Short mmCIF file of C-alpha atoms and ligand atoms in Angstrom, two decimals:
data_model
loop_
_atom_site.label_atom_id
_atom_site.label_comp_id
_atom_site.label_asym_id
_atom_site.label_seq_id
_atom_site.Cartn_x
_atom_site.Cartn_y
_atom_site.Cartn_z
CA MET U 145 0.00 0.00 0.00
CA HIS U 146 2.81 2.34 0.79
CA LEU U 147 4.38 1.71 -2.59
CA ALA U 148 1.14 2.50 -4.29
CA SER U 149 0.62 5.68 -2.35
CA THR U 150 4.13 6.90 -2.92
CA SER U 151 3.85 6.30 -6.61
CA LEU U 152 0.55 8.05 -6.84
CA LEU U 153 2.06 11.08 -5.21
CA ALA U 154 4.89 10.97 -7.70
CA MET U 155 2.38 10.63 -10.43
CA MET U 156 0.50 13.68 -9.37
CA ASN U 157 3.52 15.96 -9.05
CA PRO U 158 3.77 16.78 -12.75
CA VAL U 159 0.20 17.94 -12.77
CA ASP U 160 1.19 20.43 -10.09
CA TYR U 161 -1.81 20.38 -7.88
CA SER U 162 0.03 21.97 -5.04
CA PRO U 163 -2.13 24.41 -3.14
CA ALA U 164 -2.13 27.74 -4.91
CA GLU U 165 -3.69 29.56 -2.03
CA PRO U 166 -3.59 27.64 1.20
CA GLY U 167 -6.96 27.22 2.76
CA LYS U 168 -8.77 28.22 -0.40
CA GLY U 169 -10.08 24.87 -1.40
CA ALA U 170 -7.03 23.83 -3.30
CA LEU U 171 -5.86 21.42 -0.69
CA LEU U 172 -3.95 18.62 -2.08
CA LEU U 173 -0.88 16.69 -1.57
CA ASP U 174 0.42 16.68 1.90
CA PRO U 175 3.58 18.80 1.62
CA GLN U 176 5.40 17.24 4.57
CA PRO U 177 6.09 13.80 3.19
CA ALA U 178 6.70 15.29 -0.24
CA THR U 179 9.66 17.41 0.77
CA HIS U 180 11.64 14.79 2.61
CA THR U 181 11.36 12.22 -0.12
CA THR U 182 11.22 14.32 -3.25
CA SER U 183 14.62 13.46 -4.70
CA ARG U 184 14.23 9.80 -3.89
CA LEU U 185 10.84 9.88 -5.56
CA ARG U 186 12.17 11.51 -8.65
CA THR U 187 14.48 8.64 -9.50
CA PHE U 188 11.99 6.18 -8.19
CA ARG U 189 9.22 7.30 -10.47
CA ARG U 190 11.40 7.26 -13.56
CA ARG U 191 12.00 3.59 -12.99
CA ILE U 192 8.66 2.47 -11.80
CA LEU U 193 6.00 4.22 -13.71
CA SER U 194 5.51 2.53 -17.00
CA GLY U 195 2.00 2.32 -18.31
CA THR U 196 1.45 -1.12 -16.86
CA ALA U 197 2.83 -0.17 -13.49
CA LEU U 198 0.54 2.81 -13.42
CA CYS U 199 -2.42 0.69 -14.28
CA PHE U 200 -1.51 -1.81 -11.62
CA LEU U 201 -0.99 0.88 -9.02
CA LEU U 202 -4.26 2.56 -9.73
CA GLY U 203 -5.98 -0.75 -9.42
CA LEU U 204 -4.24 -1.44 -6.16
CA VAL U 205 -5.11 1.83 -4.57
CA PHE U 206 -8.64 2.10 -5.66
CA TRP U 207 -10.06 -1.30 -6.04
CA CYS U 208 -8.34 -3.83 -3.92
CA HIS U 209 -11.50 -5.86 -3.86
CA PRO U 210 -13.63 -6.66 -6.88
CA LEU U 211 -16.63 -4.48 -7.35
CA THR U 212 -20.03 -5.99 -7.39
CA VAL U 213 -22.15 -2.98 -8.16
CA GLY U 214 -22.83 -1.80 -11.65
CA ARG U 215 -21.34 1.41 -12.81
CA PRO U 216 -23.57 4.33 -11.92
CA ASN U 217 -24.62 6.28 -14.90
CA GLU U 218 -26.74 8.96 -13.37
CA LEU U 219 -25.34 11.88 -15.23
CA ALA U 220 -26.90 10.52 -18.37
CA GLN U 221 -30.32 10.71 -16.76
CA GLY U 222 -30.44 14.48 -16.51
CA SER U 223 -29.25 16.81 -13.86
CA VAL U 224 -32.25 17.19 -11.59
CA GLY U 225 -31.26 15.82 -8.24
CA ILE U 226 -27.93 14.37 -9.21
CA ALA U 227 -27.19 13.40 -5.63
CA VAL U 228 -30.59 11.95 -4.74
CA ASP U 229 -30.37 8.47 -3.25
CA PRO U 230 -33.74 6.68 -3.36
CA ARG U 231 -32.58 4.25 -0.69
CA LEU U 232 -33.01 7.01 1.91
CA GLU U 233 -36.78 7.10 1.48
CA ALA U 234 -37.07 4.23 3.92
CA TYR U 235 -35.39 6.17 6.71
CA GLN U 236 -37.24 9.48 6.94
CA ASN U 237 -39.43 8.75 9.90
CA PRO U 238 -38.20 8.45 13.51
CA GLU U 239 -40.88 5.80 14.09
CA ASN U 240 -38.74 3.39 12.09
CA ALA U 241 -35.63 4.13 14.11
CA LYS U 242 -33.58 1.51 15.85
CA TYR U 243 -33.41 4.04 18.68
CA CYS U 244 -33.25 7.78 19.20
CA ALA U 245 -31.01 9.84 21.46
CA ASP U 246 -32.45 10.68 24.82
CA TRP U 247 -32.33 14.41 25.41
CA SER U 248 -33.41 14.22 29.06
CA PRO U 249 -29.87 14.77 30.44
CA ALA U 250 -29.82 18.15 28.71
CA VAL U 251 -30.36 20.72 31.39
CA GLU U 252 -31.76 24.17 30.98
CA ALA U 253 -28.49 25.90 31.82
CA ARG U 254 -26.55 24.42 28.89
CA ASP U 255 -26.88 25.51 25.33
CA ASN U 256 -25.62 22.33 23.73
CA VAL U 257 -25.72 18.59 24.12
CA SER U 258 -23.75 15.84 22.39
CA VAL U 259 -24.52 12.27 21.55
CA THR U 260 -22.33 9.62 19.97
CA PHE U 261 -23.26 6.82 17.57
CA GLU U 262 -21.33 4.00 16.00
CA LEU U 263 -21.76 2.76 12.45
CA PRO U 264 -20.13 -0.28 10.85
CA THR U 265 -17.29 0.44 8.42
CA GLU U 266 -18.33 -2.40 6.11
CA ALA U 267 -21.89 -1.07 5.56
CA ASP U 268 -23.14 -1.12 1.97
CA LEU U 269 -24.46 2.36 2.65
CA LEU U 270 -23.62 4.93 5.32
CA PHE U 271 -26.09 7.78 5.39
CA PHE U 272 -26.87 11.06 7.14
CA LEU U 273 -30.33 12.41 6.65
CA SER U 274 -32.28 15.37 8.03
CA ARG U 275 -35.95 16.24 7.92
CA GLY U 276 -37.61 19.38 9.27
CA PRO U 277 -36.29 22.80 10.31
CA VAL U 278 -32.75 21.99 11.32
CA SER U 279 -29.42 23.19 9.98
CA GLY U 280 -25.79 22.97 10.78
CA GLY U 281 -22.70 21.29 9.47
CA ILE U 282 -21.25 17.88 8.78
CA ASP U 283 -17.53 17.13 8.78
CA LEU U 284 -16.04 13.87 7.63
CA VAL U 285 -12.72 13.40 9.34
CA ARG U 286 -10.21 10.62 9.81
CA SER U 287 -10.19 9.30 13.30
CA THR U 288 -6.87 9.23 15.03
CA SER U 289 -8.08 7.19 17.95
CA SER U 290 -9.67 4.24 16.24
CA SER U 291 -7.81 2.28 13.61
CA THR U 292 -10.21 -0.32 12.33
CA GLY U 293 -13.66 0.74 13.33
CA PRO U 294 -16.38 1.40 13.96
CA VAL U 295 -17.22 4.75 12.37
CA GLU U 296 -17.81 7.16 15.25
CA VAL U 297 -20.37 9.86 14.79
CA ASN U 298 -20.63 12.71 17.26
CA VAL U 299 -23.71 14.88 16.99
CA THR U 300 -23.83 18.12 18.94
CA ALA U 301 -27.08 20.04 19.12
CA THR U 302 -26.90 23.75 19.93
CA TYR U 303 -30.13 25.42 21.02
CA HIS U 304 -31.47 28.49 22.74
CA ASP U 305 -34.43 26.92 24.44
CA ILE U 306 -34.69 23.38 25.76
CA GLY U 307 -38.19 23.31 24.30
CA ASP U 308 -36.72 23.62 20.82
CA LEU U 309 -34.34 20.76 21.49
CA ARG U 310 -37.21 18.57 22.64
CA ARG U 311 -38.90 19.07 19.28
CA THR U 312 -35.94 17.36 17.61
CA LYS U 313 -34.71 13.81 17.47
CA VAL U 314 -31.44 12.24 16.46
CA CYS U 315 -32.06 8.62 15.57
CA ARG U 316 -30.00 5.64 14.58
CA MET U 317 -31.60 4.24 11.45
CA GLY U 318 -30.83 1.26 9.33
CA ALA U 319 -31.78 -2.09 7.92
CA ALA U 320 -29.72 -4.95 6.55
CA ASP U 321 -26.41 -3.43 5.45
CA GLU U 322 -27.54 0.19 5.39
CA HIS U 323 -26.70 2.27 8.43
CA GLY U 324 -27.08 5.91 9.26
CA LEU U 325 -28.61 8.73 11.24
CA LEU U 326 -31.75 10.76 10.93
CA ILE U 327 -31.79 14.29 12.34
CA TRP U 328 -35.44 15.12 12.65
CA ALA U 329 -37.40 18.16 13.81
CA GLU U 330 -41.11 18.84 14.10
CA PRO U 331 -42.35 21.03 11.28
CA ARG U 332 -42.03 24.66 12.34
CA HIS U 333 -45.06 26.53 13.64
CA PRO U 334 -46.24 28.84 10.84
CA HIS U 335 -45.30 31.89 12.94
CA GLY U 336 -42.16 30.38 14.37
CA HIS U 337 -38.97 32.35 14.13
CA PRO U 338 -36.12 30.78 12.18
CA THR U 339 -33.62 31.40 14.98
CA GLN U 340 -35.46 28.78 16.95
CA ASN U 341 -33.85 26.21 14.71
CA VAL U 342 -31.64 23.84 16.56
CA GLN U 343 -28.18 23.74 15.01
CA PHE U 344 -26.48 20.40 14.64
CA THR U 345 -22.81 19.68 14.17
CA ILE U 346 -22.17 16.17 12.92
CA ILE U 347 -18.63 14.89 13.09
CA VAL U 348 -18.13 11.58 11.31
CA ALA U 349 -14.81 10.03 12.23
CA LEU U 350 -13.75 7.30 9.83
CA PRO U 351 -11.13 4.97 11.30
CA ILE U 352 -7.69 5.60 9.91
CA GLY U 353 -6.96 1.93 9.24
CA VAL U 354 -9.86 1.36 6.84
CA GLN U 355 -9.06 2.36 3.28
CA SER U 356 -12.12 1.42 1.34
CA TYR U 357 -15.75 2.06 2.00
CA LYS U 358 -18.83 1.34 0.00
CA ASP U 359 -21.47 4.02 -0.58
CA LEU U 360 -21.93 7.15 1.48
CA THR U 361 -24.91 9.45 1.11
CA THR U 362 -25.97 12.66 2.80
CA ASP U 363 -29.28 14.41 2.41
CA LEU U 364 -28.98 17.33 4.82
CA ALA U 365 -30.64 20.55 3.77
CA ARG U 366 -28.85 23.65 5.11
CA PHE U 367 -25.83 21.70 6.35
CA ALA U 368 -22.39 22.87 5.26
CA HIS U 369 -20.27 19.86 4.26
CA THR U 370 -16.54 19.54 4.81
CA THR U 371 -14.61 16.42 3.87
CA MET U 372 -11.13 17.76 3.29
CA ASP U 373 -9.27 14.83 4.86
CA PHE U 374 -9.96 12.35 2.12
CA PHE U 375 -7.91 13.48 -0.82
CA ASP U 376 -4.62 12.09 0.28
CA TRP U 377 -2.37 10.15 -2.06
CA TRP U 378 -0.23 9.00 0.84
CA SER U 379 -2.99 7.24 2.57
CA PRO U 380 -5.88 7.04 0.18
CA VAL U 381 -9.37 6.24 1.30
CA SER U 382 -11.75 5.34 -1.46
CA PHE U 383 -15.49 5.02 -1.64
CA GLU U 384 -17.71 3.51 -4.25
CA VAL U 385 -20.50 6.03 -4.79
CA ILE U 386 -20.61 9.20 -2.71
CA ARG U 387 -23.61 11.47 -2.80
CA LEU U 388 -23.51 14.72 -0.86
CA ARG U 389 -26.73 16.65 -0.98
CA THR U 390 -27.66 19.87 0.76
CA SER U 391 -29.09 23.29 -0.07
CA ASP U 392 -28.11 26.84 0.84
CA ALA U 393 -24.84 25.57 2.24
CA ALA U 394 -21.32 25.17 0.88
CA ILE U 395 -19.62 21.87 0.15
CA HIS U 396 -15.84 21.78 0.50
CA SER U 397 -14.49 18.36 -0.25
CA GLY U 398 -11.52 16.25 -1.05
CA LEU U 399 -12.70 12.79 -2.02
CA MET U 400 -11.73 9.74 -3.99
CA GLY U 401 -14.40 7.38 -5.15
CA ARG U 402 -15.74 5.50 -8.07
CA ALA U 403 -18.44 8.11 -8.57
CA LEU U 404 -19.08 11.38 -6.77
CA PHE U 405 -22.28 13.38 -6.94
CA ILE U 406 -22.39 16.70 -5.16
CA GLN U 407 -25.43 18.90 -5.01
CA THR U 408 -26.29 22.13 -3.25
CA SER U 409 -27.79 25.51 -4.08
CA ASN U 410 -26.91 29.16 -3.46
CA ALA U 411 -23.51 28.19 -2.13
CA ASP U 412 -20.17 27.25 -3.56
CA VAL U 413 -18.58 23.89 -4.16
CA GLN U 414 -14.83 23.53 -3.85
CA GLY U 415 -12.62 20.56 -3.81
CA ASN U 416 -10.49 17.85 -5.27
CA PHE U 417 -11.98 14.69 -6.62
CA ALA U 418 -10.58 11.53 -8.11
CA GLY U 419 -12.64 8.79 -9.72
CA TYR U 420 -14.47 7.71 -12.86
CA GLU U 421 -17.45 9.99 -12.67
CA LEU U 422 -18.02 13.41 -11.06
CA GLY U 423 -21.19 15.44 -10.97
CA VAL U 424 -21.43 18.83 -9.25
CA GLN U 425 -24.52 20.96 -9.20
CA THR U 426 -25.23 24.24 -7.44
CA SER U 427 -26.72 27.64 -8.26
CA ASN U 428 -25.87 31.31 -7.79
CA ALA U 429 -22.38 30.44 -6.67
CA PRO U 430 -19.02 29.38 -8.05
CA ILE U 431 -17.59 25.91 -8.54
CA GLN U 432 -13.86 25.45 -8.13
CA VAL U 433 -12.61 21.90 -8.46
CA ALA U 434 -9.78 19.67 -9.53
CA ALA U 435 -11.08 16.52 -11.21
CA ILE U 436 -8.62 13.70 -11.60
CA MET U 437 -10.38 11.13 -13.68
CA PHE U 438 -9.24 7.59 -14.36
CA GLY U 439 -9.76 5.25 -17.25
CA GLU U 440 -11.43 2.10 -16.03
CA ASN U 441 -10.48 -0.27 -18.82
CA VAL U 442 -9.77 -0.22 -22.56
CA GLY U 443 -12.24 2.07 -24.27
CA SER U 444 -14.03 3.19 -21.10
CA GLU U 445 -15.58 6.61 -20.68
CA SER U 446 -15.17 8.89 -17.66
CA ARG U 447 -17.43 11.85 -17.08
CA VAL U 448 -17.38 15.24 -15.45
CA GLN U 449 -20.47 17.37 -15.19
CA LEU U 450 -20.37 20.77 -13.49
CA LYS U 451 -23.43 22.97 -13.42
CA THR U 452 -24.23 26.23 -11.70
CA SER U 453 -25.63 29.65 -12.51
CA ASN U 454 -24.39 33.18 -11.82
CA GLY U 455 -21.11 31.83 -10.61
CA ALA U 456 -17.72 31.18 -12.14
CA ILE U 457 -16.53 27.67 -12.88
CA ASP U 458 -12.85 27.00 -12.51
CA VAL U 459 -11.77 23.43 -13.11
CA ASP U 460 -8.56 21.49 -13.60
CA MET U 461 -9.29 18.24 -15.33
CA VAL U 462 -6.99 15.41 -16.09
CA LEU U 463 -7.48 11.91 -17.41
CA LEU U 464 -4.99 9.34 -16.18
CA SER U 465 -5.10 5.83 -17.48
CA GLY U 466 -2.98 2.81 -18.04
CA TYR U 467 -5.45 1.73 -20.74
CA ALA U 468 -5.82 2.83 -24.34
CA ASN U 469 -8.77 4.50 -26.05
CA ASN U 470 -10.38 6.10 -23.01
CA THR U 471 -12.79 8.99 -23.32
CA LEU U 472 -13.25 11.94 -21.00
CA ARG U 473 -16.58 13.62 -21.52
CA ALA U 474 -17.20 16.93 -19.76
CA VAL U 475 -20.22 19.20 -19.53
CA VAL U 476 -19.59 22.59 -17.90
CA GLN U 477 -22.45 25.05 -17.61
CA THR U 478 -23.04 28.35 -15.90
CA SER U 479 -24.40 31.78 -16.73
CA ALA U 480 -23.32 35.39 -16.28
CA ALA U 481 -19.85 34.30 -15.20
CA PRO U 482 -16.55 33.11 -16.61
CA ILE U 483 -15.48 29.54 -17.26
CA THR U 484 -11.86 28.48 -16.92
CA ILE U 485 -10.89 24.94 -17.82
CA ASN U 486 -7.43 23.53 -17.63
CA ARG U 487 -7.23 20.17 -19.27
CA ARG U 488 -3.86 18.88 -18.33
CA LEU U 489 -2.07 15.63 -18.83
CA ALA U 490 1.22 14.71 -17.32
CA ASN U 491 2.65 14.43 -20.80
CA LYS U 492 6.24 15.45 -20.12
CA ASP U 493 6.70 12.80 -17.52
CA PRO U 494 7.65 9.14 -17.70
CA ILE U 495 4.07 8.40 -16.83
CA GLU U 496 2.23 7.37 -19.93
CA PRO U 497 -0.57 9.78 -20.63
CA ALA U 498 -3.85 8.15 -21.44
CA ILE U 499 -3.02 6.61 -24.84
CA ASN U 500 -5.24 7.50 -27.77
CA SER U 501 -7.68 9.14 -25.44
CA SER U 502 -10.57 11.31 -26.58
CA PHE U 503 -11.91 14.46 -25.02
CA PHE U 504 -15.40 15.81 -25.52
CA LEU U 505 -16.28 19.13 -23.96
CA ASP U 506 -19.55 21.00 -23.97
CA ALA U 507 -19.04 24.30 -22.12
CA SER U 508 -21.51 27.14 -22.00
CA THR U 509 -22.03 30.38 -20.17
CA SER U 510 -23.15 33.89 -20.98
CA LEU U 511 -21.67 37.33 -20.36
CA GLY U 512 -18.47 35.79 -19.12
CA ALA U 513 -15.17 34.93 -20.74
CA ALA U 514 -14.29 31.34 -21.47
CA SER U 515 -10.73 30.10 -21.36
CA VAL U 516 -10.09 26.47 -22.13
CA GLN U 517 -6.73 24.77 -22.15
CA LEU U 518 -6.38 21.58 -24.12
CA TYR U 519 -3.51 19.14 -23.87
CA PRO U 520 -1.11 18.95 -26.83
CA GLU U 521 -2.18 15.43 -27.83
CA TYR U 522 -5.69 16.62 -28.51
CA GLU U 523 -6.88 15.99 -32.07
CA GLY U 524 -10.41 16.91 -32.93
CA THR U 525 -12.80 19.67 -33.77
CA TYR U 526 -13.63 22.94 -32.07
CA ASP U 527 -16.67 25.15 -32.23
CA LEU U 528 -16.50 28.49 -30.39
CA GLN U 529 -19.50 30.81 -30.36
CA THR U 530 -19.81 34.24 -28.81
CA SER U 531 -21.07 37.68 -29.71
CA SER U 532 -19.47 41.14 -29.80
CA ALA U 533 -16.11 39.59 -28.92
CA PRO U 534 -13.48 37.39 -30.50
CA ALA U 535 -13.36 33.61 -30.36
CA GLU U 536 -9.79 32.47 -30.86
CA VAL U 537 -7.50 29.48 -30.90
CA TRP U 538 -4.05 30.11 -29.46
CA GLU U 539 -1.42 27.57 -30.34
CA GLY U 540 1.21 26.77 -27.78
CA THR U 541 4.78 27.67 -28.55
CA LYS U 542 6.06 24.14 -28.11
CA THR U 543 5.60 22.50 -31.47
CA GLU U 544 7.27 19.21 -30.72
CA ASP U 545 5.26 16.15 -31.57
CA PRO U 546 4.09 14.72 -28.24
CA LEU U 547 4.51 11.22 -29.67
CA GLY U 548 7.98 12.03 -31.02
CA LYS U 549 7.05 11.00 -34.56
CA GLY U 550 8.17 14.22 -36.21
CA ARG U 551 4.67 15.42 -36.96
CA HIS U 552 3.60 19.08 -37.09
CA ARG U 553 0.81 20.85 -35.38
CA THR U 554 -1.96 22.05 -37.66
CA VAL U 555 -5.02 24.09 -36.90
CA ASN U 556 -7.48 24.06 -39.77
CA LYS U 557 -9.74 27.09 -39.33
CA THR U 558 -12.89 26.82 -41.36
CA LEU U 559 -14.65 29.73 -39.69
CA ASP U 560 -13.20 32.69 -37.83
CA GLY U 561 -14.50 35.59 -35.76
CA GLU U 562 -17.34 35.54 -33.24
CA HIS U 563 -18.08 32.04 -34.38
CA ALA U 564 -14.89 30.08 -34.90
CA GLN U 565 -14.80 26.52 -36.13
CA GLY U 566 -12.23 24.09 -37.29
CA SER U 567 -10.09 21.19 -36.27
CA MET U 568 -6.63 20.54 -34.94
CA PHE U 569 -4.37 17.61 -35.58
CA TRP U 570 -0.80 16.39 -35.87
CA SER U 571 0.50 15.23 -39.23
CA ARG U 572 3.62 15.20 -41.38
CA ASP U 573 2.05 16.73 -44.46
CA GLY U 574 -0.52 19.14 -43.01
CA GLU U 575 -3.33 16.88 -44.13
CA PRO U 576 -5.58 15.49 -41.42
CA PRO U 577 -4.59 11.95 -40.52
CA GLU U 578 -6.88 9.23 -41.72
CA GLY U 579 -9.48 8.11 -39.21
CA VAL U 580 -8.19 10.10 -36.25
CA ARG U 581 -10.78 12.17 -34.52
CA ARG U 582 -10.41 12.10 -30.81
CA GLY U 583 -12.65 14.77 -29.58
CA ALA U 584 -14.93 17.70 -30.02
CA VAL U 585 -14.81 20.91 -28.03
CA LYS U 586 -17.75 23.25 -28.03
CA ILE U 587 -17.73 26.51 -26.08
CA ILE U 588 -20.52 29.06 -26.02
CA THR U 589 -20.79 32.44 -24.33
CA SER U 590 -22.01 35.92 -25.20
CA LYS U 591 -20.53 39.41 -25.17
CA SER U 592 -17.19 38.06 -23.94
CA PRO U 593 -14.13 36.52 -25.52
CA ILE U 594 -13.36 32.83 -25.88
CA VAL U 595 -9.81 31.55 -25.97
CA LEU U 596 -8.98 27.96 -26.67
CA PHE U 597 -5.36 27.12 -25.93
CA TRP U 598 -3.88 24.11 -27.71
C1 NAG K 6 -21.24 23.43 24.61
O1 NAG K 6 -21.49 24.03 25.85
C2 NAG K 6 -20.33 24.13 26.68
C3 NAG K 6 -20.76 24.62 28.04
O2 NAG K 6 -21.70 25.64 27.91
C4 NAG K 6 -19.34 25.04 25.99
O3 NAG K 6 -18.15 25.13 26.74
C5 NAG K 6 -19.01 24.47 24.62
O4 NAG K 6 -18.16 25.36 23.90
C6 NAG K 6 -20.26 24.24 23.81
N1 NAG K 6 -19.90 23.52 22.61
C7 NAG K 6 -20.42 23.83 21.43
C8 NAG K 6 -19.99 22.95 20.31
O5 NAG K 6 -21.21 24.73 21.24
C1 NAG K 7 -18.53 15.25 20.86
O1 NAG K 7 -18.35 16.62 20.56
C2 NAG K 7 -18.47 17.45 21.70
C3 NAG K 7 -18.43 18.89 21.26
O2 NAG K 7 -17.39 19.10 20.34
C4 NAG K 7 -17.38 17.11 22.69
O3 NAG K 7 -17.52 17.90 23.84
C5 NAG K 7 -17.50 15.65 23.06
O4 NAG K 7 -16.44 15.26 23.87
C6 NAG K 7 -17.49 14.77 21.82
N1 NAG K 7 -17.77 13.44 22.22
C7 NAG K 7 -17.11 12.40 21.74
C8 NAG K 7 -17.52 11.08 22.24
O5 NAG K 7 -16.23 12.53 20.90
C1 NAG K 8 -7.80 1.52 -29.84
O1 NAG K 8 -8.48 1.97 -31.01
C2 NAG K 8 -7.71 1.82 -32.20
C3 NAG K 8 -8.46 2.48 -33.33
O2 NAG K 8 -9.80 2.17 -33.28
C4 NAG K 8 -7.45 0.34 -32.45
O3 NAG K 8 -6.67 0.18 -33.60
C5 NAG K 8 -6.72 -0.23 -31.24
O4 NAG K 8 -6.57 -1.62 -31.38
C6 NAG K 8 -7.47 0.06 -29.95
N1 NAG K 8 -6.64 -0.33 -28.84
C7 NAG K 8 -6.95 -1.31 -28.00
C8 NAG K 8 -5.95 -1.60 -26.94
O5 NAG K 8 -8.00 -1.94 -28.09
C1 NAG K 9 -3.66 4.22 -31.09
O1 NAG K 9 -4.31 4.57 -32.29
C2 NAG K 9 -3.58 4.19 -33.45
C3 NAG K 9 -4.31 4.77 -34.66
O2 NAG K 9 -5.68 4.52 -34.57
C4 NAG K 9 -3.49 2.67 -33.49
O3 NAG K 9 -2.76 2.28 -34.63
C5 NAG K 9 -2.78 2.20 -32.23
O4 NAG K 9 -2.78 0.81 -32.20
C6 NAG K 9 -3.49 2.72 -31.01
N1 NAG K 9 -2.71 2.37 -29.84
C7 NAG K 9 -3.20 1.57 -28.89
C8 NAG K 9 -2.28 1.27 -27.76
O5 NAG K 9 -4.32 1.13 -28.92
C1 NAG K 10 -9.83 21.77 -43.49
O1 NAG K 10 -11.15 21.29 -43.17
C2 NAG K 10 -12.01 21.28 -44.28
C3 NAG K 10 -13.39 20.89 -43.76
O2 NAG K 10 -13.31 19.76 -42.95
C4 NAG K 10 -11.50 20.32 -45.33
O3 NAG K 10 -12.34 20.32 -46.44
C5 NAG K 10 -10.10 20.74 -45.75
O4 NAG K 10 -9.55 19.78 -46.61
C6 NAG K 10 -9.20 20.89 -44.54
N1 NAG K 10 -7.94 21.42 -44.96
C7 NAG K 10 -6.79 20.92 -44.58
C8 NAG K 10 -5.55 21.62 -45.08
O5 NAG K 10 -6.71 19.95 -43.86
#
């Protein structure tokens, strides 16, 4: 495991995901271990990381046990409720609880009370659900005290009036291999004041010795989510499908999983994600993420979907794969705000970039500039549409053939101006190579420039 982690760190270095502004969402590699082993790693990674080794390592880190669930494909089914988990419907009523916390020890003089629950690490589904007028925050952290389990959940309720507390319940729910908590509150009196809401802080401590979990779902309206501990190449923790769902509250995450679906509204989403499929949806707020996507097998497709409105989208995307012919398909949508996409591959490194991979991008906004960076291997079409502003392709200054076959970079512009169209490819004679079309990039905005860097 240590070998795998070390190599993954090495692998990520060329992509340079080091934190640009500490504390501003761009958490990433733990700098401590990096500095004391950097030179050792440098020689190490030149030896180790051939395509097959990479493939093996990815497999080792992420999927040490065979997967039994089918690949989720929810992004294809539209974007409404991307993080909705129908399994939670069974757990919305405290009457079906295994038991609920007893608030009687809470005394009038105190303004908070805590209760602790334990959940099994091997659950098919871990969930955190709220119903009624409650709000607060949930933090996923790595436990330092417990190495193998169980998952310890500490719920603290903060209240002004003991009467408000008594109108809430925190219940341990579950059936078969699904385990979780329900935070429940009586519907508010029509004339009730919102400050009467009881605030809950949920701290979920996942034992440090467990490196793979199955599904995790939250459905917690008005709960800020923080899961920054889990994007750690040194000691990776992976999930199968993670769904984080809230509203009017920010989600700041670092997570690795097979599929990640993140949904809120009126608040920003920030974080670093690694997996096969990523969906992020919010509104009236920015999205700032790094998406490290993997190829699952020969010819597989990985997806990224980022949607908001009235907020900028800033994303670093990379496809890493030990397999050939993978596709990365990305949909990026906002309005009245800029879009910035960096599509980077570790192409100057001994690590094999995803071989013969394809990239499909559908990006749209309005009244905001769009800047999209492709990787040099990209060969495909582009379609850039704006109004009252230029839409341009800027070629990089490095004209070396990324495959070292002595080919030249060609951009064939068939339409120029506010609506620019064409294709880009590598060839010896300036003619498009036979049968090679590995992508399509479409970018739409209005009243603002578009720049496509290749
Ligand atoms: C809970 O109440 C105690 C005593 O009033 C206080 O010291 C503590 O900071 C409170 N904790 C939270 C999380 O509000
Ligand atoms: C739960 O959190 C509260 C408030 O932060 C703390 O006082 C209490 O010790 C914690 N309990 C456990 C079991 O961790
Ligand atoms: C990838 O696709 C190309 C072109 O379709 C094909 O020639 C090649 O065999 C494929 N590679 C693999 C490993 O299947
Ligand atoms: C990559 O694509 C080329 C052209 O389609 C094909 O000849 C080659 O076999 C492919 N490489 C792999 C590893 O599939
Ligand atoms: C540029 O693209 C057009 C339309 O696809 C095509 O007809 C033309 O041959 C291409 N020119 C070059 C030099 O590749």
